[in-house]
Each structure stands twice: as structure tokens, then as C-alpha cells.
Amino acid sequence: MVERDEESASTTKGAGAVGTINTLPHDDEAVAQVLGPVLSRIEGGSGGLQAVIVTPDGETALAFSRAAMAAGDVRLLPATSEGRALRLLRAGGVAAIAGPASVLVGLLRQSALKLEGVRIVVLAWADEMLAAEQGEALETLLAEVPKDGARVLVTAAMSPAIEEVAERYFRRAHRLSAPPLPDGLAPVVMSYVSVTDVSREAALRRILDELDPPSVAIVARTESAAADARRTLRELGYPATDANIAVISGAPNPDVSLIVLYDLPTGAEALRTMVGTGSPRVVALARPRDLARLGALAGLAPTPLPSREATDRALRAENAAREELRAEMKRGRPDRQIVALAPLLDEFDGIEIAGAALRMMERARERAAVAAASAAVSAPSAQAPAFTRLFMTVGSRDNIGPGDLVGMIASEGGITSAQIGKIDIRDNHSLVEVAAPVAEQVAAKISGSAVKGRRIVARLERNRDERAARGEGDAKPRGREDRPRGRDDRPRGGGFDRPRPRPGGDREGRPPARGSSDRGPRDSGGDSRSSRGAAPPRRSE
């Protein structure tokens, strides 16, 4: 970084303070580079807030916090949430704070963020702040920054919007930028997997599972990244002594078949060092915001690495098209079509003509599918089509949604969305209505396909009567004992059913005890009588 111009220290707030504009890529190494001058301006014994770093998001604020922990004892507060930062600021002892402009403005309005003693303000990657529509909050914050504080603007690329911010708040600023790319560097062909800071290990597992390279070099620039990569290799069962797979920080072995860029390079020459002198396959783990810079360093835009599931689906579609063409050829030679296409043989190769015809067929099918779906929505038939339900062995616990099932059935089963009816997703299975004429064919085609990495089995769902006819279940009709109890079915004389009394026994069905008689309620004369067991009346003489 370059110190601001002292000659313009008296610049008014409206005209903007003199500072530094630096063009840097957004990565961990650049975070440490930006943080260096900030820490050098913080006085250890002064107390109070002395540095403010405005970031595009909470993730970048955490990156500055990690860099400050590695650099020394300066306490830098990452303001990832307003409530937590408010409590910690009021507790005191915070020398520097980093966070999004919206959070910092919220703290400012609650009088928790005191800017009077701030010695330096950094706009870390202002281009991303403007892209996230934080321009209004950024203006509110900069309007309250002390005039005599140093100001640093960091951006990954200059743009008219950044130039406007620089003109308003960084007038006559020193401009630092990365050196231009050396001439004569060959482009680097590579694929990429989109990742976040916490998903790199999962992405590395996916690459090794799907590509299964015989040898691989994982390039990690930092020791923490190398430790993460080694832990992933141990989890996958690779022995530490395996010479065919290694985590490195420099140039790879020329004979390696795959290079995984766990960390992105800092420059074009560093990228060529990572790739080496051979011609291996290169896959980079890149955040979405890094793709433009990665393409500039490589001299060629990287392409996404397709997942194995998507590749398998495309291969099955191609195989199905070839089988359809093979079946058509077996029906007889298409003489009329050959005569119609013969003039094209003077301009194109026969295989090229066949490929164009296949592409026309695919487009015609897509248009027909779209037209059928539009017709079904705009003018539904008076009579609903007959559907048959398919039983599928995926459900809500597999994180499956209706759109996943519709897309898979339409592509794998070769039908349109108009031929798919209601979808009922249960916990561990799903029931999908498919047009009855093609239901059995669709079930056979989609069985074994994958939805979100889960292989499925599909079969026709039989109703209860069909299962009973086949002897596959009990279809006993519900009688009186099966229906739920109503008011008239409740037991009388108490809350529980009692056994009927046996002849000669009491109400509980037990025989009377020897030498005893049933006791009924006593009358006024002290006699006890009972309706059962009483002496029969005497016969009149």
C-alpha cells in the first residue's frame, strides 16, 4: 500500500479524502495484504476503535478476522450480525471492526459504532459491494468518517461505478494495480467446480470419486488448505505412502494425470507453475466471483465440470437415439429420403448430414413437447386422460421435490410433462401418475435412473382390489367391527365391557360362595333381598 498524499490532507468531506486505490483479486492472500497497513496504524495502548473495514459480506469479514488472529494480538471484531456486534462493541476493547456496510450503518445509528478515533477506513472489494446494492449504506458510512483518516479502496476490477466512488471519496488517490500479464503465455485449458469456503473438501471428494484418476496432484498454497486436503484423502482411504496422489505447493510431477487447484493462483506465472510442463487435466475449485479472474489468468474461460449423473443421462439419451435410428434402418432402406439428400453430398460429408438430420429431429420433438404442454394449459381436454400410478423408491427424506421427478421422468422416460399427472411424495416413496398407455414402458425406462444421486426402482402401483385378486394382500371389506365406534357402540353401565353373567352366578360370571347369598340393599326392617337367589313364593293351599 502507498500512504496518502499529505498535501491534500485538508480536503473537504464533500470533495473526498485522499487515499489509495488498489486493484487486487479477492482471495485470502489479498486479505492478508490489505490487512497489513491497517494493523500498522493501530496503536496498542490508545484503546477505542481505530480501524473500520467495510466488506461485501460476512464471509469476507470472517476472513479478515482470521488474518488478524494469525498476524498478532490486535482484536478485530467481525460484524457478521448487528445484534452480536452491538453487544461486543458496548463491552469495549475492540480496536478494529470488519463487516458489511448495512450492518455497520445499523451500529452507527444505535450509537454503538464510534468513528471519532478511526485512523483508517478500508473499502474491501467495493465492486462487490456495489453489485450487492450496498451503495446507499456505503455513502451513509463514508459521510461520517473523519476527514483526516486514511482511506483505502480495494477492487477486483475498475468500472465506471468504482470511478465515481473514487472521484467522490478518494480524490487524487494513489492507484496501485497488479502488473499486466506477460506476453507469450500459452492458454491453460481447465475445468472448474463451483465451491464456497466451506465446501472445498466435499468438492474434492466428488472429483476423486467421479474421475478416479490413476495419479493426481492437489495444489494447495497455504498450510491450512493442505491440511484440509490431506484429511480428505485419509477419509477416502488413500494411504499416506501412495506416491500417485500427493498434496503439493509447487510444480507437479510431469507425468501426473490430474491436477486439482485447491487454491487459486496469485498470477498468470504462478498458474503455469501449478499446472507444470506436462499436459494433464486441470480442475480448479473456484468461487463464482473468482471465475472472471481465473479466466483472465488462464487466457481462456474455464468450463464447468459436469457431474457424472448428468453425463450418464446424456449418454443414455444418445444411446436411445442410436437405437431408434437402428430400428428405422432395419425397417428398410429410406430410398426417397436418400434421393432428397443426395445433392447435399456435394457440399457435406454423409455423417454431417445425418447429424444435422438428428438435430432437426430433436428440435422437432422439443417443439412438439412445448406445444403439447401449452395446449394442455390453454385448452384442457373435456375428458381427463387416464393415468396409472407409478411407485418410486424415493421420497421426501431423500430431499426430492416434484420438479426433480418430473424432469427425470420426462427425460428418461421419453414423455412430455403433459403425460404426467399428480405427484404424491411420501416419506420413503413417491406415487406419480403417468398416462396409462405408456406407464409400463416409462416404469421400465426410469428404473435404475438416479435422482439427486439416489438410484430408484419404479413399478406400477396396483390398487387394493387388484392385490386381493392376485392374493397379495387382505382386501376384507370393513364391517361393523372395522368401523370406528360411535355413540351407540359405547359400553353401557360403565366405561368397560363386562362378561355376561353365567346361569347361577353373579354379575361377574362367578358362582356364588358356599353358605352365602347375594346381598342387596337393606330395607328399613333390616332384611336384605336380591333379585337373584331369592326364595320362590309359596304356593297357596
XYZ file of C-alpha atoms in Angstrom, residues 27-437:
411
model
C -8.723 -14.185 -2.089
C -7.188 -14.960 1.303
C -3.729 -13.802 0.268
C -5.104 -10.422 -0.801
C -6.992 -10.169 2.518
C -3.706 -10.531 4.393
C -2.087 -7.974 2.084
C -4.854 -5.429 2.707
C -4.817 -6.031 6.458
C -1.090 -5.281 6.842
C -1.287 -1.465 6.560
C -4.416 -1.471 8.717
C -2.659 -3.182 11.620
C 0.355 -0.870 11.278
C -1.839 2.166 12.016
C -3.390 0.756 15.201
C -1.809 1.988 18.433
C -1.860 -0.708 21.084
C -2.395 1.427 24.204
C -4.838 4.029 22.898
C -7.994 1.956 23.289
C -11.191 2.517 21.353
C -11.999 1.815 17.720
C -9.226 2.812 15.307
C -9.887 0.906 12.041
C -13.017 0.130 10.025
C -13.001 -2.383 7.169
C -16.132 -2.395 5.042
C -16.698 -5.762 3.368
C -19.228 -7.002 0.803
C -20.462 -9.794 3.104
C -19.969 -11.503 6.442
C -17.772 -14.192 4.922
C -15.143 -11.627 3.935
C -15.345 -10.089 7.416
C -14.516 -13.502 8.885
C -11.556 -13.783 6.503
C -10.168 -10.514 7.916
C -10.721 -11.816 11.459
C -8.757 -14.997 10.703
C -5.953 -12.960 9.141
C -5.810 -10.676 12.211
C -5.615 -13.697 14.543
C -2.689 -15.051 12.541
C -0.938 -11.658 12.468
C -0.886 -10.757 16.166
C -2.822 -9.672 19.224
C -4.992 -6.971 17.658
C -8.663 -7.611 18.380
C -10.660 -7.348 15.161
C -14.420 -7.821 15.516
C -16.182 -9.445 12.506
C -19.627 -7.804 12.410
C -21.466 -10.696 10.814
C -24.687 -9.792 12.679
C -25.839 -6.498 14.119
C -27.076 -7.857 17.466
C -23.902 -9.701 18.400
C -21.643 -6.880 17.221
C -23.734 -4.363 19.195
C -23.225 -6.238 22.459
C -19.479 -6.738 21.926
C -18.881 -3.117 20.898
C -20.601 -1.835 24.019
C -18.411 -4.153 26.110
C -15.355 -2.290 24.756
C -11.855 -3.371 23.840
C -12.407 -3.517 20.053
C -9.577 -1.909 18.066
C -10.823 -2.802 14.559
C -14.120 -3.898 13.053
C -14.949 -5.510 9.705
C -18.404 -6.045 8.288
C -20.911 -5.201 5.548
C -21.920 -1.563 5.144
C -25.543 -2.282 6.090
C -24.513 -3.801 9.445
C -22.054 -1.004 10.212
C -24.664 1.658 9.463
C -27.085 -0.083 11.813
C -24.449 0.028 14.566
C -23.777 3.686 13.757
C -27.450 4.611 14.131
C -27.569 2.935 17.556
C -24.543 4.983 18.655
C -22.536 1.809 19.216
C -20.053 2.498 16.405
C -17.890 5.468 17.411
C -15.956 6.848 14.444
C -14.241 9.821 16.106
C -10.991 7.965 16.729
C -10.871 5.984 13.482
C -7.467 6.329 11.830
C -8.076 4.236 8.652
C -11.102 3.088 6.641
C -10.845 0.320 4.040
C -13.450 -0.471 1.384
C -12.539 -4.086 0.738
C -13.703 -5.010 -2.765
C -16.032 -2.139 -3.396
C -17.057 -3.610 -6.759
C -18.800 -6.456 -4.947
C -20.466 -4.003 -2.558
C -21.977 -2.070 -5.451
C -23.062 -5.303 -7.120
C -24.852 -6.239 -3.883
C -26.649 -2.851 -3.937
C -24.919 -1.538 -0.801
C -24.111 1.805 -2.392
C -26.574 3.812 -0.247
C -25.293 2.324 3.025
C -21.732 2.890 1.849
C -22.407 6.590 1.236
C -24.029 6.954 4.676
C -20.996 5.398 6.350
C -18.371 7.383 4.421
C -20.159 10.644 5.196
C -19.441 10.065 8.915
C -15.792 9.015 8.583
C -13.279 11.585 9.945
C -11.665 13.780 7.313
C -8.119 13.174 8.430
C -8.345 9.364 8.419
C -6.567 7.344 5.787
C -8.774 5.692 3.168
C -8.096 2.615 1.082
C -10.302 1.315 -1.728
C -9.769 -2.237 -2.960
C -11.463 -3.561 -6.091
C -11.001 -6.600 -8.259
C -11.640 -4.570 -11.421
C -12.190 -0.924 -12.245
C -15.564 0.156 -13.594
C -17.457 3.433 -14.122
C -19.258 2.943 -10.794
C -15.950 2.448 -8.955
C -14.514 5.510 -10.697
C -17.479 7.539 -9.433
C -16.899 6.388 -5.842
C -13.187 7.159 -6.172
C -13.931 10.647 -7.506
C -16.280 11.440 -4.611
C -14.373 9.970 -1.685
C -10.796 9.224 -2.916
C -9.883 12.299 -4.870
C -6.295 12.371 -6.207
C -5.730 8.895 -4.796
C -2.672 6.818 -5.477
C -3.545 3.951 -7.783
C -1.891 0.578 -7.420
C -2.639 -2.334 -9.706
C -1.267 -5.741 -10.488
C 1.338 -5.892 -13.264
C -0.005 -6.789 -16.693
C 0.077 -10.386 -17.804
C 3.315 -11.356 -19.526
C 3.109 -11.757 -23.263
C 3.553 -15.103 -24.957
C 1.973 -17.276 -22.257
C 0.054 -20.216 -23.660
C -3.566 -20.514 -22.515
C -4.370 -23.087 -19.854
C -7.355 -25.330 -20.549
C -9.158 -26.181 -17.329
C -12.498 -27.094 -15.818
C -13.875 -25.783 -12.560
C -16.179 -26.839 -9.750
C -18.064 -24.024 -8.067
C -17.417 -24.028 -4.305
C -17.747 -21.932 -1.172
C -15.151 -21.591 1.562
C -16.722 -24.486 3.483
C -17.430 -26.869 0.587
C -13.962 -27.408 -0.853
C -13.449 -30.771 0.824
C -16.802 -32.071 -0.474
C -15.920 -30.856 -3.973
C -12.558 -32.633 -3.799
C -14.303 -35.876 -2.804
C -16.666 -35.529 -5.754
C -13.801 -35.010 -8.205
C -11.865 -38.031 -6.965
C -14.989 -40.228 -6.936
C -16.207 -39.309 -10.402
C -12.894 -39.026 -12.273
C -10.967 -41.726 -10.325
C -7.582 -40.609 -11.742
C -4.612 -43.016 -11.624
C -2.450 -40.166 -10.352
C -3.335 -36.740 -9.011
C -1.572 -33.680 -7.609
C -3.584 -31.408 -5.322
C -2.043 -27.928 -5.303
C -2.577 -26.003 -2.051
C -0.774 -22.706 -1.435
C -1.465 -22.435 2.312
C -0.724 -24.915 5.055
C -4.335 -24.885 6.285
C -5.602 -25.768 2.812
C -3.032 -28.544 2.529
C -4.145 -29.962 5.890
C -7.782 -29.972 4.726
C -6.846 -31.768 1.504
C -4.784 -34.404 3.357
C -7.665 -35.031 5.752
C -9.988 -35.598 2.796
C -7.572 -38.117 1.290
C -7.396 -40.022 4.575
C -11.202 -40.095 4.775
C -11.338 -41.604 1.291
C -8.900 -44.354 2.291
C -5.805 -43.234 0.382
C -2.644 -44.380 2.175
C -0.187 -41.707 3.192
C 2.568 -43.601 1.368
C 0.755 -43.624 -2.005
C 3.132 -41.904 -4.433
C 0.420 -41.500 -7.081
C -1.570 -38.970 -5.054
C 0.038 -36.041 -3.286
C -0.703 -32.617 -1.854
C 1.896 -30.146 -3.112
C 2.595 -26.417 -3.109
C 4.918 -26.156 -6.099
C 5.263 -27.677 -9.542
C 3.685 -31.118 -10.044
C 5.192 -34.256 -11.484
C 5.128 -34.007 -15.316
C 3.538 -37.472 -15.576
C 0.574 -36.753 -13.310
C -2.817 -37.322 -14.979
C -4.915 -34.830 -12.968
C -4.147 -31.559 -11.191
C -6.650 -30.133 -8.719
C -6.149 -26.470 -7.854
C -7.356 -26.480 -4.245
C -6.234 -22.823 -4.011
C -6.268 -20.405 -6.906
C -3.003 -18.896 -8.144
C -1.961 -15.328 -7.439
C -0.889 -14.606 -11.001
C -0.535 -15.949 -14.513
C 3.009 -17.219 -13.996
C 2.019 -18.866 -10.701
C -0.762 -20.668 -12.570
C 1.718 -22.046 -15.121
C 3.889 -23.241 -12.226
C 0.918 -25.026 -10.663
C -0.007 -26.693 -13.952
C 3.546 -27.772 -14.769
C 5.127 -28.634 -18.079
C 3.046 -31.692 -18.967
C -0.462 -31.798 -20.378
C -2.592 -33.094 -17.505
C -6.265 -32.479 -16.930
C -6.752 -29.421 -14.680
C -9.736 -28.828 -12.395
C -9.943 -25.698 -10.235
C -12.040 -25.248 -7.101
C -13.344 -21.722 -7.629
C -15.901 -19.460 -6.033
C -18.312 -17.847 -8.511
C -16.704 -14.442 -8.021
C -13.277 -15.908 -8.941
C -14.245 -17.200 -12.383
C -13.597 -13.980 -14.296
C -10.136 -13.577 -12.766
C -9.350 -17.262 -13.290
C -10.238 -16.950 -16.965
C -8.025 -13.871 -17.301
C -5.068 -15.668 -15.698
C -5.567 -18.781 -17.814
C -6.095 -16.866 -21.046
C -9.170 -18.998 -21.672
C -12.516 -19.157 -19.874
C -12.782 -22.321 -17.731
C -15.660 -24.706 -18.350
C -17.792 -26.305 -15.622
C -17.024 -29.903 -14.742
C -20.256 -31.830 -15.447
C -21.472 -34.230 -12.801
C -21.467 -37.935 -13.515
C -25.243 -38.090 -13.193
C -25.726 -35.507 -15.944
C -23.151 -37.250 -18.122
C -24.839 -40.617 -17.678
C -28.204 -39.097 -18.558
C -26.786 -37.607 -21.756
C -25.195 -40.926 -22.698
C -28.482 -42.768 -22.183
C -30.260 -40.230 -24.368
C -27.652 -40.685 -27.104
C -27.922 -44.470 -26.878
C -31.698 -44.242 -27.164
C -31.365 -42.089 -30.305
C -28.958 -44.579 -31.870
C -31.283 -47.470 -31.096
C -34.176 -45.612 -32.683
C -32.139 -44.966 -35.828
C -31.000 -48.607 -35.909
C -34.616 -49.771 -35.690
C -35.582 -47.414 -38.506
C -32.807 -48.758 -40.727
C -33.981 -52.311 -40.111
C -37.434 -51.422 -41.455
C -35.915 -50.860 -44.896
C -33.653 -48.514 -46.745
C -35.035 -44.937 -46.899
C -34.669 -44.550 -50.686
C -36.860 -41.464 -51.037
C -35.020 -39.659 -48.248
C -31.644 -40.623 -49.764
C -32.669 -39.142 -53.117
C -33.767 -35.941 -51.375
C -30.450 -35.611 -49.534
C -28.137 -36.674 -52.383
C -27.447 -33.099 -53.656
C -26.059 -32.223 -50.196
C -23.304 -34.822 -50.589
C -21.528 -32.429 -52.944
C -21.123 -29.939 -50.074
C -21.038 -32.031 -46.871
C -19.950 -35.398 -45.616
C -22.659 -38.025 -45.146
C -22.135 -38.264 -41.386
C -22.505 -34.493 -41.100
C -25.830 -34.654 -42.952
C -27.029 -37.451 -40.676
C -26.019 -35.423 -37.624
C -27.921 -32.387 -38.869
C -30.987 -34.552 -39.526
C -30.768 -35.940 -35.986
C -30.525 -32.436 -34.593
C -33.600 -31.407 -36.596
C -35.464 -34.396 -35.179
C -34.534 -33.441 -31.622
C -35.649 -29.853 -32.155
C -38.929 -31.020 -33.658
C -39.551 -33.177 -30.598
C -38.794 -30.286 -28.270
C -41.194 -28.020 -30.147
C -43.873 -30.712 -30.104
C -43.428 -31.196 -26.364
C -43.679 -27.449 -25.726
C -46.726 -27.172 -27.976
C -48.430 -30.106 -26.245
C -47.767 -28.636 -22.824
C -49.054 -25.206 -23.923
C -52.166 -26.753 -25.439
C -52.835 -28.689 -22.255
C -52.650 -25.472 -20.224
C -54.551 -23.154 -22.559
C -57.248 -25.574 -23.790
C -57.617 -28.554 -21.471
C -59.495 -31.525 -22.820
C -63.077 -32.019 -21.695
C -62.266 -35.566 -20.727
C -59.296 -36.071 -18.432
C -56.754 -38.599 -19.728
C -56.457 -41.941 -17.986
C -53.485 -42.190 -15.677
C -51.721 -45.041 -13.936
C -49.753 -44.513 -10.771
C -46.091 -45.465 -10.565
C -44.496 -46.436 -7.273
C -40.965 -44.988 -6.947
C -38.467 -45.757 -4.194
C -37.513 -42.156 -3.347
C -39.296 -39.785 -1.021
C -39.065 -36.608 0.984
C -36.280 -37.947 3.183
C -34.112 -38.072 0.036
C -34.676 -34.317 -0.451
C -36.686 -34.982 -3.606
C -39.165 -32.430 -4.974
C -41.877 -32.660 -7.649
C -39.674 -30.824 -10.148
C -36.907 -33.410 -9.749
C -39.298 -36.265 -10.526
C -40.942 -34.504 -13.482
C -37.581 -33.688 -15.067
C -36.221 -37.204 -14.614
C -39.387 -38.950 -15.867
C -39.699 -36.681 -18.900
C -36.054 -37.065 -19.933
C -35.518 -40.725 -19.070
C -38.998 -41.970 -19.927
C -39.243 -40.073 -23.210
C -42.597 -38.435 -22.434
C -43.801 -34.858 -22.041
C -44.900 -33.128 -18.877
C -48.492 -33.257 -20.179
C -48.379 -37.044 -19.742
C -47.517 -36.694 -16.048
C -50.335 -36.197 -13.569
C -50.444 -35.811 -9.822
C -47.337 -36.392 -7.730
C -47.631 -37.599 -4.158
C -44.292 -37.576 -2.308
C -44.281 -39.605 0.903
C -41.519 -40.098 3.458
C -39.735 -43.029 1.810
C -41.516 -43.407 -1.547
C -43.455 -41.423 -4.137
C -46.557 -42.070 -6.230
C -46.590 -40.436 -9.672
C -49.448 -40.532 -12.172
C -48.359 -41.274 -15.749
C -50.517 -41.595 -18.837
C -51.874 -45.155 -18.805
C -50.832 -46.164 -22.378
